[in-house]
PDB file of C-alpha atoms in Angstrom:
ATOM      1  CA  MET Q   1       0.000   0.000   0.000  1.00  0.00           C
ATOM      2  CA  ALA Q   2       3.014   2.248   0.011  1.00  0.00           C
ATOM      3  CA  THR Q   3       2.630   4.449  -2.987  1.00  0.00           C
ATOM      4  CA  ALA Q   4       4.284   7.743  -3.507  1.00  0.00           C
ATOM      5  CA  THR Q   5       2.729  10.431  -5.584  1.00  0.00           C
ATOM      6  CA  ARG Q   6       5.117  12.387  -7.643  1.00  0.00           C
ATOM      7  CA  ASN Q   7       5.488  16.030  -7.060  1.00  0.00           C
ATOM      8  CA  ARG Q   8       4.091  17.929  -9.999  1.00  0.00           C
ATOM      9  CA  GLY Q   9       6.429  20.817  -9.595  1.00  0.00           C
ATOM     10  CA  GLN Q  10       4.000  22.824  -7.588  1.00  0.00           C
ATOM     11  CA  ASN Q  11       3.780  23.818  -3.993  1.00  0.00           C
ATOM     12  CA  GLN Q  12       2.423  20.473  -3.092  1.00  0.00           C
ATOM     13  CA  GLU Q  13       4.038  18.213  -0.605  1.00  0.00           C
ATOM     14  CA  VAL Q  14       4.910  14.713  -1.605  1.00  0.00           C
ATOM     15  CA  GLN Q  15       2.494  12.574   0.280  1.00  0.00           C
ATOM     16  CA  ARG Q  16       2.660   8.884   0.872  1.00  0.00           C
ATOM     17  CA  THR Q  17      -0.075   6.622   1.890  1.00  0.00           C
ATOM     18  CA  ARG Q  18       1.335   4.343   4.505  1.00  0.00           C
ATOM     19  CA  PRO Q  19      -0.419   1.716   6.516  1.00  0.00           C
ATOM     20  CA  THR Q  20      -2.060   3.224   9.548  1.00  0.00           C
ATOM     21  CA  VAL Q  21      -4.390   1.838  12.146  1.00  0.00           C
ATOM     22  CA  ARG Q  22      -7.745   3.515  12.498  1.00  0.00           C
ATOM     23  CA  PRO Q  23      -8.356   3.668  16.234  1.00  0.00           C
ATOM     24  CA  VAL Q  24     -11.829   3.145  17.650  1.00  0.00           C
ATOM     25  CA  SER Q  25     -13.631   6.115  19.077  1.00  0.00           C
ATOM     26  CA  SER Q  26     -16.820   7.120  20.796  1.00  0.00           C
ATOM     27  CA  ILE Q  27     -18.501  10.463  20.434  1.00  0.00           C
ATOM     28  CA  TRP Q  28     -21.226  11.689  22.671  1.00  0.00           C
ATOM     29  CA  GLN Q  29     -22.898  14.830  23.867  1.00  0.00           C
ATOM     30  CA  ASP Q  30     -22.290  15.875  27.430  1.00  0.00           C
ATOM     31  CA  ASP Q  31     -23.550  18.997  29.096  1.00  0.00           C
ATOM     32  CA  GLY Q  32     -23.379  21.334  26.128  1.00  0.00           C
ATOM     33  CA  THR Q  33     -20.083  19.924  24.887  1.00  0.00           C
ATOM     34  CA  VAL Q  34     -19.201  17.144  22.529  1.00  0.00           C
ATOM     35  CA  LYS Q  35     -16.812  14.542  23.889  1.00  0.00           C
ATOM     36  CA  LEU Q  36     -14.614  12.480  21.651  1.00  0.00           C
ATOM     37  CA  MET Q  37     -12.896   9.500  23.203  1.00  0.00           C
ATOM     38  CA  ILE Q  38     -10.340   7.706  21.146  1.00  0.00           C
ATOM     39  CA  GLU Q  39      -8.372   4.616  22.154  1.00  0.00           C
ATOM     40  CA  LEU Q  40      -4.664   4.866  21.457  1.00  0.00           C
ATOM     41  CA  PRO Q  41      -2.992   2.088  23.429  1.00  0.00           C
ATOM     42  CA  GLY Q  42       0.776   2.386  23.492  1.00  0.00           C
ATOM     43  CA  VAL Q  43       0.804   6.094  22.717  1.00  0.00           C
ATOM     44  CA  SER Q  44       2.220   8.369  25.369  1.00  0.00           C
ATOM     45  CA  ARG Q  45       1.052  11.894  25.944  1.00  0.00           C
ATOM     46  CA  ASP Q  46       4.058  13.270  24.088  1.00  0.00           C
ATOM     47  CA  SER Q  47       3.636  11.234  20.942  1.00  0.00           C
ATOM     48  CA  VAL Q  48       0.047  12.117  20.209  1.00  0.00           C
ATOM     49  CA  ASP Q  49      -0.694  14.843  17.702  1.00  0.00           C
ATOM     50  CA  VAL Q  50      -4.066  16.567  17.567  1.00  0.00           C
ATOM     51  CA  ARG Q  51      -4.555  19.111  14.829  1.00  0.00           C
ATOM     52  CA  VAL Q  52      -7.409  21.225  13.586  1.00  0.00           C
ATOM     53  CA  GLU Q  53      -7.188  22.524  10.061  1.00  0.00           C
ATOM     54  CA  ASN Q  54     -10.241  24.280   8.694  1.00  0.00           C
ATOM     55  CA  ASP Q  55     -12.954  21.677   9.083  1.00  0.00           C
ATOM     56  CA  THR Q  56     -10.840  18.637   9.746  1.00  0.00           C
ATOM     57  CA  LEU Q  57      -9.673  17.317  13.063  1.00  0.00           C
ATOM     58  CA  THR Q  58      -6.785  14.920  12.691  1.00  0.00           C
ATOM     59  CA  ILE Q  59      -5.484  12.700  15.450  1.00  0.00           C
ATOM     60  CA  ARG Q  60      -2.217  10.878  14.986  1.00  0.00           C
ATOM     61  CA  GLY Q  61      -0.325   8.742  17.409  1.00  0.00           C
ATOM     62  CA  GLU Q  62       3.025   7.070  17.155  1.00  0.00           C
ATOM     63  CA  ARG Q  63       3.701   3.921  19.078  1.00  0.00           C
ATOM     64  CA  GLU Q  64       6.713   1.773  19.598  1.00  0.00           C
ATOM     65  CA  ILE Q  65       6.851  -1.017  17.073  1.00  0.00           C
ATOM     66  CA  PRO Q  66       9.229  -3.838  17.916  1.00  0.00           C
ATOM     67  CA  GLU Q  67      11.472  -4.927  15.128  1.00  0.00           C
ATOM     68  CA  ASP Q  68      13.473  -8.096  14.899  1.00  0.00           C
ATOM     69  CA  ALA Q  69      11.360  -9.732  17.555  1.00  0.00           C
ATOM     70  CA  GLN Q  70      10.661 -13.414  17.423  1.00  0.00           C
ATOM     71  CA  PHE Q  71       6.888 -13.550  17.559  1.00  0.00           C
ATOM     72  CA  VAL Q  72       5.207 -16.671  18.861  1.00  0.00           C
ATOM     73  CA  ILE Q  73       1.778 -15.080  18.595  1.00  0.00           C
ATOM     74  CA  ARG Q  74       1.106 -11.943  16.639  1.00  0.00           C
ATOM     75  CA  GLU Q  75      -2.428 -10.620  16.651  1.00  0.00           C
ATOM     76  CA  ARG Q  76      -2.118  -6.915  17.250  1.00  0.00           C
ATOM     77  CA  ARG Q  77      -1.811  -4.678  14.262  1.00  0.00           C
ATOM     78  CA  LEU Q  78       1.025  -2.345  15.021  1.00  0.00           C
ATOM     79  CA  ALA Q  79       1.165   0.774  12.917  1.00  0.00           C
ATOM     80  CA  PRO Q  80       0.871   4.477  13.636  1.00  0.00           C
ATOM     81  CA  TYR Q  81      -2.650   5.552  14.474  1.00  0.00           C
ATOM     82  CA  GLU Q  82      -4.437   8.032  12.318  1.00  0.00           C
ATOM     83  CA  ARG Q  83      -7.991   9.188  12.153  1.00  0.00           C
ATOM     84  CA  THR Q  84      -9.696  12.272  10.805  1.00  0.00           C
ATOM     85  CA  TYR Q  85     -13.035  13.785  11.628  1.00  0.00           C
ATOM     86  CA  THR Q  86     -14.953  16.580  10.001  1.00  0.00           C
ATOM     87  CA  LEU Q  87     -16.071  19.321  12.321  1.00  0.00           C
ATOM     88  CA  ASP Q  88     -19.251  21.183  11.593  1.00  0.00           C
ATOM     89  CA  ASP Q  89     -19.808  24.882  12.097  1.00  0.00           C
ATOM     90  CA  SER Q  90     -21.156  24.562  15.601  1.00  0.00           C
ATOM     91  CA  ILE Q  91     -17.788  23.502  17.059  1.00  0.00           C
ATOM     92  CA  ASP Q  92     -15.559  26.192  18.477  1.00  0.00           C
ATOM     93  CA  ARG Q  93     -12.161  25.467  16.970  1.00  0.00           C
ATOM     94  CA  GLU Q  94     -10.354  27.683  19.442  1.00  0.00           C
ATOM     95  CA  ASN Q  95     -11.626  25.904  22.488  1.00  0.00           C
ATOM     96  CA  ILE Q  96     -10.735  22.233  22.434  1.00  0.00           C
ATOM     97  CA  GLU Q  97      -9.475  20.496  25.539  1.00  0.00           C
ATOM     98  CA  ALA Q  98      -7.511  17.280  25.443  1.00  0.00           C
ATOM     99  CA  HIS Q  99      -6.795  14.786  28.169  1.00  0.00           C
ATOM    100  CA  MET Q 100      -4.844  11.561  27.969  1.00  0.00           C
ATOM    101  CA  GLU Q 101      -4.911   8.704  30.427  1.00  0.00           C
ATOM    102  CA  HIS Q 102      -4.196   4.959  30.156  1.00  0.00           C
ATOM    103  CA  GLY Q 103      -3.830   5.207  26.409  1.00  0.00           C
ATOM    104  CA  VAL Q 104      -7.183   6.890  25.944  1.00  0.00           C
ATOM    105  CA  LEU Q 105      -7.408  10.404  24.555  1.00  0.00           C
ATOM    106  CA  THR Q 106     -10.480  12.399  25.436  1.00  0.00           C
ATOM    107  CA  LEU Q 107     -11.223  15.638  23.637  1.00  0.00           C
ATOM    108  CA  THR Q 108     -13.809  18.087  24.852  1.00  0.00           C
ATOM    109  CA  LEU Q 109     -15.190  20.124  22.008  1.00  0.00           C
ATOM    110  CA  HIS Q 110     -17.104  23.212  23.004  1.00  0.00           C
ATOM    111  CA  LEU Q 111     -19.936  24.581  20.988  1.00  0.00           C
ATOM    112  CA  ARG Q 112     -19.771  28.084  19.609  1.00  0.00           C
ATOM    113  CA  ASP Q 113     -21.701  30.613  21.627  1.00  0.00           C
ATOM    114  CA  ALA Q 114     -23.657  31.522  18.533  1.00  0.00           C
ATOM    115  CA  VAL Q 115     -25.266  28.114  18.316  1.00  0.00           C
ATOM    116  CA  LYS Q 116     -26.088  27.688  21.987  1.00  0.00           C
ATOM    117  CA  PRO Q 117     -29.785  28.033  22.631  1.00  0.00           C
ATOM    118  CA  ARG Q 118     -30.602  31.450  23.970  1.00  0.00           C
ATOM    119  CA  LYS Q 119     -33.456  32.304  26.204  1.00  0.00           C
ATOM    120  CA  ILE Q 120     -35.226  35.425  25.090  1.00  0.00           C
ATOM    121  CA  GLN Q 121     -36.876  37.488  27.697  1.00  0.00           C
ATOM    122  CA  ILE Q 122     -40.328  38.678  26.792  1.00  0.00           C
ATOM    123  CA  GLN Q 123     -41.092  42.194  27.722  1.00  0.00           C
ATOM    124  CA  GLY Q 124     -44.510  43.602  28.120  1.00  0.00           C
ATOM    125  CA  GLY Q 125     -46.868  45.081  30.551  1.00  0.00           C
TER     126      GLY Q 125
ATOM    127  CA  MET C   1     -17.741  22.905 -17.940  1.00  0.00           C
ATOM    128  CA  ALA C   2     -14.468  22.273 -19.675  1.00  0.00           C
ATOM    129  CA  ARG C   3     -13.481  25.854 -19.211  1.00  0.00           C
ATOM    130  CA  ASP C   4     -14.466  25.645 -15.623  1.00  0.00           C
ATOM    131  CA  LEU C   5     -12.123  22.742 -15.121  1.00  0.00           C
ATOM    132  CA  MET C   6      -9.387  24.575 -16.974  1.00  0.00           C
ATOM    133  CA  ASN C   7      -9.793  27.556 -14.742  1.00  0.00           C
ATOM    134  CA  ARG C   8      -9.665  25.440 -11.684  1.00  0.00           C
ATOM    135  CA  ARG C   9      -6.487  23.855 -12.861  1.00  0.00           C
ATOM    136  CA  SER C  10      -4.893  27.112 -13.732  1.00  0.00           C
ATOM    137  CA  ASP C  11      -5.210  28.558 -10.268  1.00  0.00           C
ATOM    138  CA  MET C  12      -3.356  25.513  -8.935  1.00  0.00           C
ATOM    139  CA  THR C  13      -5.582  24.912  -5.979  1.00  0.00           C
ATOM    140  CA  TRP C  14      -7.388  21.903  -7.336  1.00  0.00           C
ATOM    141  CA  GLN C  15      -5.691  18.977  -8.900  1.00  0.00           C
ATOM    142  CA  PRO C  16      -7.080  15.681 -10.072  1.00  0.00           C
ATOM    143  CA  SER C  17      -4.173  13.907  -8.422  1.00  0.00           C
ATOM    144  CA  THR C  18      -5.188  15.299  -5.049  1.00  0.00           C
ATOM    145  CA  GLU C  19      -8.667  13.926  -5.454  1.00  0.00           C
ATOM    146  CA  LEU C  20      -7.312  10.567  -6.521  1.00  0.00           C
ATOM    147  CA  ARG C  21      -5.040  10.425  -3.569  1.00  0.00           C
ATOM    148  CA  ARG C  22      -7.857  11.259  -1.237  1.00  0.00           C
ATOM    149  CA  LEU C  23      -9.967   8.534  -2.763  1.00  0.00           C
ATOM    150  CA  GLN C  24      -7.106   6.109  -2.367  1.00  0.00           C
ATOM    151  CA  ASP C  25      -6.702   7.049   1.294  1.00  0.00           C
ATOM    152  CA  GLU C  26     -10.392   6.573   1.897  1.00  0.00           C
ATOM    153  CA  ILE C  27     -10.397   3.150   0.303  1.00  0.00           C
ATOM    154  CA  ASN C  28      -7.330   2.179   2.305  1.00  0.00           C
ATOM    155  CA  SER C  29      -8.996   3.293   5.492  1.00  0.00           C
ATOM    156  CA  LEU C  30     -11.896   0.943   4.834  1.00  0.00           C
ATOM    157  CA  PHE C  31      -9.522  -1.953   5.258  1.00  0.00           C
ATOM    158  CA  ASN C  32      -8.044  -0.419   8.362  1.00  0.00           C
ATOM    159  CA  PHE C  33     -11.098  -0.810  10.531  1.00  0.00           C
ATOM    160  CA  GLU C  34      -9.910  -2.083  13.863  1.00  0.00           C
ATOM    161  CA  GLY C  35     -13.203  -2.660  15.543  1.00  0.00           C
ATOM    162  CA  TRP C  36     -12.964  -6.437  15.564  1.00  0.00           C
ATOM    163  CA  ASP C  37      -9.692  -6.794  17.364  1.00  0.00           C
ATOM    164  CA  PHE C  38     -11.405  -7.694  20.589  1.00  0.00           C
ATOM    165  CA  ALA C  39     -14.274  -9.673  19.181  1.00  0.00           C
ATOM    166  CA  PRO C  40     -15.312 -12.674  21.229  1.00  0.00           C
ATOM    167  CA  GLY C  41     -16.272 -16.023  19.824  1.00  0.00           C
ATOM    168  CA  LEU C  42     -19.876 -16.909  19.280  1.00  0.00           C
ATOM    169  CA  PHE C  43     -20.353 -18.489  22.695  1.00  0.00           C
ATOM    170  CA  ASP C  44     -17.861 -16.488  24.714  1.00  0.00           C
ATOM    171  CA  ARG C  45     -19.104 -14.370  27.534  1.00  0.00           C
ATOM    172  CA  ASN C  46     -16.028 -12.241  27.740  1.00  0.00           C
ATOM    173  CA  MET C  47     -14.152 -10.140  25.302  1.00  0.00           C
ATOM    174  CA  ALA C  48     -10.844 -11.656  24.269  1.00  0.00           C
ATOM    175  CA  PRO C  49      -8.277  -8.938  23.643  1.00  0.00           C
ATOM    176  CA  ALA C  50      -5.678  -9.457  20.934  1.00  0.00           C
ATOM    177  CA  LEU C  51      -2.187 -10.161  22.175  1.00  0.00           C
ATOM    178  CA  ASP C  52       1.346 -10.605  20.988  1.00  0.00           C
ATOM    179  CA  MET C  53       3.876 -13.035  22.383  1.00  0.00           C
ATOM    180  CA  VAL C  54       7.569 -12.632  21.758  1.00  0.00           C
ATOM    181  CA  GLU C  55      10.193 -15.192  22.652  1.00  0.00           C
ATOM    182  CA  ASN C  56      13.456 -13.803  23.957  1.00  0.00           C
ATOM    183  CA  ALA C  57      16.533 -15.677  25.042  1.00  0.00           C
ATOM    184  CA  ASP C  58      15.545 -15.803  28.710  1.00  0.00           C
ATOM    185  CA  ASP C  59      11.848 -15.058  28.759  1.00  0.00           C
ATOM    186  CA  PHE C  60       8.572 -14.682  26.955  1.00  0.00           C
ATOM    187  CA  THR C  61       6.951 -11.280  26.673  1.00  0.00           C
ATOM    188  CA  VAL C  62       3.208 -11.051  26.289  1.00  0.00           C
ATOM    189  CA  THR C  63       1.770  -7.697  25.248  1.00  0.00           C
ATOM    190  CA  VAL C  64      -1.915  -6.829  25.304  1.00  0.00           C
ATOM    191  CA  ASP C  65      -3.573  -3.579  24.298  1.00  0.00           C
ATOM    192  CA  LEU C  66      -5.952  -2.628  27.085  1.00  0.00           C
ATOM    193  CA  PRO C  67      -6.749   1.038  26.615  1.00  0.00           C
ATOM    194  CA  GLY C  68      -8.569   2.675  29.475  1.00  0.00           C
ATOM    195  CA  VAL C  69      -8.021  -0.245  31.838  1.00  0.00           C
ATOM    196  CA  ASN C  70      -6.698   0.495  35.288  1.00  0.00           C
ATOM    197  CA  GLU C  71      -3.888  -1.762  36.528  1.00  0.00           C
ATOM    198  CA  LYS C  72      -5.946  -2.601  39.602  1.00  0.00           C
ATOM    199  CA  ASP C  73      -8.611  -4.110  37.384  1.00  0.00           C
ATOM    200  CA  VAL C  74      -6.302  -6.635  35.754  1.00  0.00           C
ATOM    201  CA  ASP C  75      -5.862 -10.095  37.194  1.00  0.00           C
ATOM    202  CA  LEU C  76      -3.036 -12.356  36.036  1.00  0.00           C
ATOM    203  CA  SER C  77      -2.440 -15.981  36.835  1.00  0.00           C
ATOM    204  CA  VAL C  78       0.006 -18.588  35.660  1.00  0.00           C
ATOM    205  CA  ALA C  79      -0.735 -22.254  36.184  1.00  0.00           C
ATOM    206  CA  GLU C  80       1.583 -24.839  34.717  1.00  0.00           C
ATOM    207  CA  ASN C  81       2.338 -23.189  31.428  1.00  0.00           C
ATOM    208  CA  VAL C  82      -0.977 -21.466  30.913  1.00  0.00           C
ATOM    209  CA  LEU C  83      -1.282 -17.722  31.328  1.00  0.00           C
ATOM    210  CA  THR C  84      -4.674 -16.232  32.077  1.00  0.00           C
ATOM    211  CA  ILE C  85      -5.315 -12.525  31.816  1.00  0.00           C
ATOM    212  CA  LYS C  86      -8.658 -11.291  32.949  1.00  0.00           C
ATOM    213  CA  GLY C  87     -10.204  -8.136  34.170  1.00  0.00           C
ATOM    214  CA  GLU C  88     -12.732  -5.475  33.737  1.00  0.00           C
ATOM    215  CA  LYS C  89     -12.756  -2.546  31.406  1.00  0.00           C
ATOM    216  CA  LYS C  90     -14.866   0.125  32.965  1.00  0.00           C
ATOM    217  CA  GLY C  91     -16.901   2.370  30.770  1.00  0.00           C
ATOM    218  CA  GLN C  92     -15.469   5.813  30.543  1.00  0.00           C
ATOM    219  CA  THR C  93     -18.497   7.078  28.847  1.00  0.00           C
ATOM    220  CA  GLU C  94     -20.967   6.441  31.640  1.00  0.00           C
ATOM    221  CA  ASP C  95     -21.153  10.068  32.584  1.00  0.00           C
ATOM    222  CA  GLY C  96     -22.538  10.896  29.185  1.00  0.00           C
ATOM    223  CA  ASP C  97     -26.278  10.952  29.123  1.00  0.00           C
ATOM    224  CA  GLY C  98     -26.449   8.205  26.550  1.00  0.00           C
ATOM    225  CA  ASN C  99     -26.455  10.708  23.747  1.00  0.00           C
ATOM    226  CA  PHE C 100     -24.037   8.848  21.554  1.00  0.00           C
ATOM    227  CA  PHE C 101     -23.260   9.881  18.047  1.00  0.00           C
ATOM    228  CA  ARG C 102     -20.895   6.983  17.658  1.00  0.00           C
ATOM    229  CA  LYS C 103     -19.790   4.195  19.934  1.00  0.00           C
ATOM    230  CA  GLU C 104     -17.117   1.816  18.772  1.00  0.00           C
ATOM    231  CA  SER C 105     -15.292   0.993  21.987  1.00  0.00           C
ATOM    232  CA  TRP C 106     -16.397  -1.803  24.246  1.00  0.00           C
ATOM    233  CA  GLU C 107     -16.575  -2.117  27.996  1.00  0.00           C
ATOM    234  CA  GLY C 108     -17.099  -5.005  30.363  1.00  0.00           C
ATOM    235  CA  SER C 109     -15.138  -8.034  31.391  1.00  0.00           C
ATOM    236  CA  PHE C 110     -12.436  -9.654  29.357  1.00  0.00           C
ATOM    237  CA  GLN C 111     -10.521 -12.861  29.602  1.00  0.00           C
ATOM    238  CA  ARG C 112      -7.767 -14.425  27.599  1.00  0.00           C
ATOM    239  CA  THR C 113      -5.932 -17.680  28.111  1.00  0.00           C
ATOM    240  CA  VAL C 114      -2.779 -18.632  26.265  1.00  0.00           C
ATOM    241  CA  SER C 115      -0.567 -21.615  26.616  1.00  0.00           C
ATOM    242  CA  LEU C 116       3.116 -20.912  26.679  1.00  0.00           C
ATOM    243  CA  PRO C 117       5.445 -22.894  24.481  1.00  0.00           C
ATOM    244  CA  GLN C 118       7.417 -24.134  27.489  1.00  0.00           C
ATOM    245  CA  SER C 119       7.167 -24.000  31.238  1.00  0.00           C
ATOM    246  CA  VAL C 120       7.990 -20.717  32.919  1.00  0.00           C
ATOM    247  CA  ASP C 121       9.130 -19.635  36.326  1.00  0.00           C
ATOM    248  CA  ALA C 122       5.750 -18.649  37.735  1.00  0.00           C
ATOM    249  CA  ASP C 123       7.247 -17.019  40.834  1.00  0.00           C
ATOM    250  CA  ASN C 124       9.152 -14.448  38.855  1.00  0.00           C
ATOM    251  CA  VAL C 125       6.519 -13.265  36.432  1.00  0.00           C
ATOM    252  CA  LYS C 126       6.509  -9.494  36.134  1.00  0.00           C
ATOM    253  CA  ALA C 127       3.812  -7.308  34.691  1.00  0.00           C
ATOM    254  CA  HIS C 128       3.373  -3.624  34.183  1.00  0.00           C
ATOM    255  CA  MET C 129       0.943  -1.306  32.504  1.00  0.00           C
ATOM    256  CA  LYS C 130       1.839   1.797  30.601  1.00  0.00           C
ATOM    257  CA  ASP C 131      -0.288   3.908  28.296  1.00  0.00           C
ATOM    258  CA  GLY C 132      -2.954   1.247  28.152  1.00  0.00           C
ATOM    259  CA  VAL C 133      -0.618  -1.573  27.209  1.00  0.00           C
ATOM    260  CA  LEU C 134      -0.069  -4.528  29.514  1.00  0.00           C
ATOM    261  CA  THR C 135       3.339  -6.181  29.292  1.00  0.00           C
ATOM    262  CA  VAL C 136       3.932  -9.481  31.036  1.00  0.00           C
ATOM    263  CA  THR C 137       7.420 -10.912  31.273  1.00  0.00           C
ATOM    264  CA  LEU C 138       7.578 -14.620  31.967  1.00  0.00           C
ATOM    265  CA  PRO C 139      11.096 -15.919  32.605  1.00  0.00           C
ATOM    266  CA  LYS C 140      11.923 -19.334  31.258  1.00  0.00           C
ATOM    267  CA  ARG C 141      12.689 -21.952  33.846  1.00  0.00           C
ATOM    268  CA  GLU C 142      16.307 -22.761  34.297  1.00  0.00           C
ATOM    269  CA  ASP C 143      15.795 -26.465  33.764  1.00  0.00           C
ATOM    270  CA  ALA C 144      13.787 -25.863  30.622  1.00  0.00           C
ATOM    271  CA  LYS C 145      16.384 -23.665  28.983  1.00  0.00           C
ATOM    272  CA  PRO C 146      18.459 -25.282  26.318  1.00  0.00           C
ATOM    273  CA  ARG C 147      21.828 -26.007  27.856  1.00  0.00           C
ATOM    274  CA  LYS C 148      25.078 -25.775  26.131  1.00  0.00           C
ATOM    275  CA  ILE C 149      27.178 -28.795  26.732  1.00  0.00           C
ATOM    276  CA  SER C 150      30.711 -28.503  25.727  1.00  0.00           C
ATOM    277  CA  VAL C 151      32.361 -31.642  24.609  1.00  0.00           C
ATOM    278  CA  ASP C 152      36.073 -31.798  24.617  1.00  0.00           C
ATOM    279  CA  VAL C 153      37.367 -33.625  21.648  1.00  0.00           C
ATOM    280  CA  LYS C 154      40.710 -35.091  22.215  1.00  0.00           C
TER     281      LYS C 154
END
């Protein structure tokens, strides 16, 4: 699956598709925020990369991959983690909290003030 | 239409190769789905996490991905040459009000039993958890290790 696309002489980076593992995630709504929990076993806090670019949220994680090991059983798929999500307009891109514990990354995505329901006071006599 | 495409090409922001690459990535990602790594058998009550076993010169190392599992909730036992790993993966999502958009992770009890290729020193088994990965080191027994016998040829 390793294919390289040739640079066409423009300002485009040479990108390679390499095997990655798509980690499992859960997304739920919690008290006016959206929580995104993503399982990245083997990834430490320093080797996780969370990025927001326009409408895409990309999560990447590097893990240690043993080489030259004599495997008796090999069931885990070891490759860097990568997963992308598309954010809609209601998510505040500037206000994303991240927390990592036991190989699980939890992101708290806040909603933009503009989309929060507002209570309108009714005036009258 | 043709002119439209030409214009798009000329401003160098859109390229067919980019679209192709994106399509390729998307197709690749379909084969990358990792949701079944922990799938139990048809009649199993527990989840069976995937594991790796590596043989080293002096020991066996068993590695299991257990994201979100606390070390206190893991129970290890070695009997003869059978290693049993069991425990409980607590739901981290319980505080949510059930308003899930997507739920791919599992929670509940898990159990996995593997037989080791040779007998191990059960008293000196070491285990530690880091970043959601359990590593168990099982030293080989002295009497089971292949011994080098030097023969003097005269």
